[in-house]
CSV table of C-alpha atoms in Angstrom, one decimal:
chain,number,residue,atom,x,y,z
A,152,MET,CA,39.2,6.5,-22.8
A,153,LYS,CA,36.7,9.3,-23.5
A,154,ARG,CA,35.9,10.6,-27.0
A,155,TYR,CA,35.6,14.4,-27.7
A,156,GLY,CA,34.0,16.1,-30.7
A,157,SER,CA,34.1,19.9,-31.2
A,158,ILE,CA,33.2,22.3,-34.0
A,159,ILE,CA,34.3,25.8,-35.1
A,160,LYS,CA,33.9,27.8,-38.3
A,161,VAL,CA,36.9,28.5,-40.6
A,162,ARG,CA,37.1,31.9,-42.2
A,163,PRO,CA,36.7,31.3,-46.0
A,164,GLU,CA,39.7,33.5,-46.9
A,165,LYS,CA,41.8,31.5,-44.4
A,166,LEU,CA,40.9,28.0,-45.4
A,167,GLU,CA,43.9,27.3,-47.6
A,168,GLU,CA,46.2,28.8,-44.9
A,169,TYR,CA,44.7,26.6,-42.3
A,170,LYS,CA,45.1,23.5,-44.4
A,171,ARG,CA,48.8,24.4,-45.1
A,172,LEU,CA,49.4,24.9,-41.4
A,173,HIS,CA,48.0,21.5,-40.6
A,174,ALA,CA,49.8,19.7,-43.4
A,175,ASP,CA,53.0,20.5,-41.4
A,176,VAL,CA,52.1,20.8,-37.7
A,177,TRP,CA,55.1,21.8,-35.6
A,178,PRO,CA,56.8,18.8,-34.0
A,179,ASP,CA,56.7,20.3,-30.4
A,180,VAL,CA,53.0,20.9,-30.8
A,181,LEU,CA,52.4,17.2,-31.8
A,182,LYS,CA,54.6,16.1,-28.9
A,183,MET,CA,52.6,18.1,-26.4
A,184,ILE,CA,49.3,16.8,-27.7
A,185,SER,CA,50.6,13.2,-27.2
A,186,GLU,CA,52.1,14.0,-23.8
A,187,CYS,CA,48.7,15.4,-22.7
A,188,ASN,CA,47.1,11.9,-23.4
A,189,ILE,CA,45.3,12.8,-26.7
A,190,ARG,CA,45.1,10.0,-29.2
A,191,ASN,CA,43.4,9.5,-32.6
A,192,TYR,CA,43.1,13.2,-33.2
A,193,SER,CA,41.5,14.3,-36.5
A,194,ILE,CA,40.2,17.5,-37.9
A,195,TYR,CA,37.6,17.5,-40.8
A,196,TYR,CA,36.3,20.3,-43.0
A,197,ARG,CA,32.9,20.8,-44.6
A,198,ASP,CA,30.9,23.8,-45.8
A,199,GLY,CA,32.8,26.4,-43.7
A,200,TYR,CA,33.0,24.2,-40.5
A,201,LEU,CA,35.9,22.4,-38.9
A,202,PHE,CA,35.0,19.3,-36.9
A,203,SER,CA,37.6,17.9,-34.4
A,204,TYR,CA,37.6,14.4,-33.0
A,205,PHE,CA,40.0,12.9,-30.5
A,206,GLU,CA,40.2,10.3,-27.7
A,207,TYR,CA,41.5,11.2,-24.3
A,208,GLU,CA,43.3,8.4,-22.4
A,209,GLY,CA,44.6,10.2,-19.3
A,210,ALA,CA,43.3,10.4,-15.8
A,211,ASP,CA,42.9,14.2,-15.4
A,212,TYR,CA,41.6,15.9,-18.5
A,213,GLU,CA,41.5,19.4,-16.9
A,214,ALA,CA,45.1,19.2,-15.7
A,215,ASP,CA,46.3,17.9,-19.1
A,216,MET,CA,44.5,20.7,-20.9
A,217,ALA,CA,45.9,23.3,-18.5
A,218,ARG,CA,49.4,21.9,-19.1
A,219,MET,CA,48.9,22.2,-22.9
A,220,ALA,CA,47.5,25.7,-22.6
A,221,ALA,CA,50.5,26.8,-20.5
A,222,ASP,CA,53.0,25.5,-23.1
A,223,PRO,CA,54.7,28.4,-24.9
A,224,GLU,CA,55.0,26.6,-28.2
A,225,THR,CA,51.4,25.5,-28.1
A,226,GLN,CA,50.4,29.1,-27.4
A,227,ARG,CA,52.4,30.3,-30.4
A,228,TRP,CA,50.8,27.7,-32.6
A,229,TRP,CA,47.3,28.7,-31.4
A,230,SER,CA,48.2,32.4,-32.2
A,231,VAL,CA,48.9,31.4,-35.8
A,232,CYS,CA,45.8,29.2,-36.1
A,233,GLU,CA,43.2,31.3,-34.3
A,234,PRO,CA,43.0,34.1,-37.0
A,235,CYS,CA,41.8,31.3,-39.4
A,236,GLN,CA,38.9,30.4,-37.1
A,237,GLN,CA,35.6,31.9,-36.1
A,238,PRO,CA,34.1,30.5,-33.0
A,239,LEU,CA,30.4,29.7,-32.9
A,240,GLU,CA,28.1,32.2,-31.2
A,241,THR,CA,26.5,29.3,-29.3
A,242,ARG,CA,29.7,28.1,-27.7
A,243,ALA,CA,29.9,27.9,-23.9
A,244,THR,CA,31.7,30.4,-21.9
A,245,GLY,CA,35.5,29.8,-22.0
A,246,GLU,CA,35.3,27.6,-25.1
A,247,TRP,CA,37.0,28.4,-28.4
A,248,TRP,CA,36.0,25.3,-30.2
A,249,ALA,CA,32.4,24.4,-29.2
A,250,ASN,CA,32.1,21.0,-27.6
A,251,MET,CA,29.6,18.6,-29.1
A,252,GLU,CA,27.4,16.0,-27.5
A,253,GLU,CA,28.0,12.4,-28.5
A,254,VAL,CA,24.6,10.9,-29.5
A,255,PHE,CA,25.8,7.6,-30.9
A,256,HIS,CA,28.9,5.4,-31.0
A,257,LEU,CA,29.5,1.8,-32.2
A,258,ASP,CA,32.8,-0.1,-31.5
């Protein structure tokens, strides 16, 4: 299992919409997340930022993320959520949510 943390800004005028969307995530999107070996997925909000945490339990992260990205329902979900988000200028090429470095963990 590998832990992932990432961060993105949320547009202030879209915060309530983003919260409403995530209060009722589409079932096929949730199913795809699980099928792509993501567990314990959470998104937190603070001061204009969204922080995402999840655990990956699969054997091929890149293949699972490519499978998710190719899924039409996931693409449709992203098209609804992305206008609410504002990526960080410091994100790496190809990132939407900026990956974070884990600096401490205690089981």
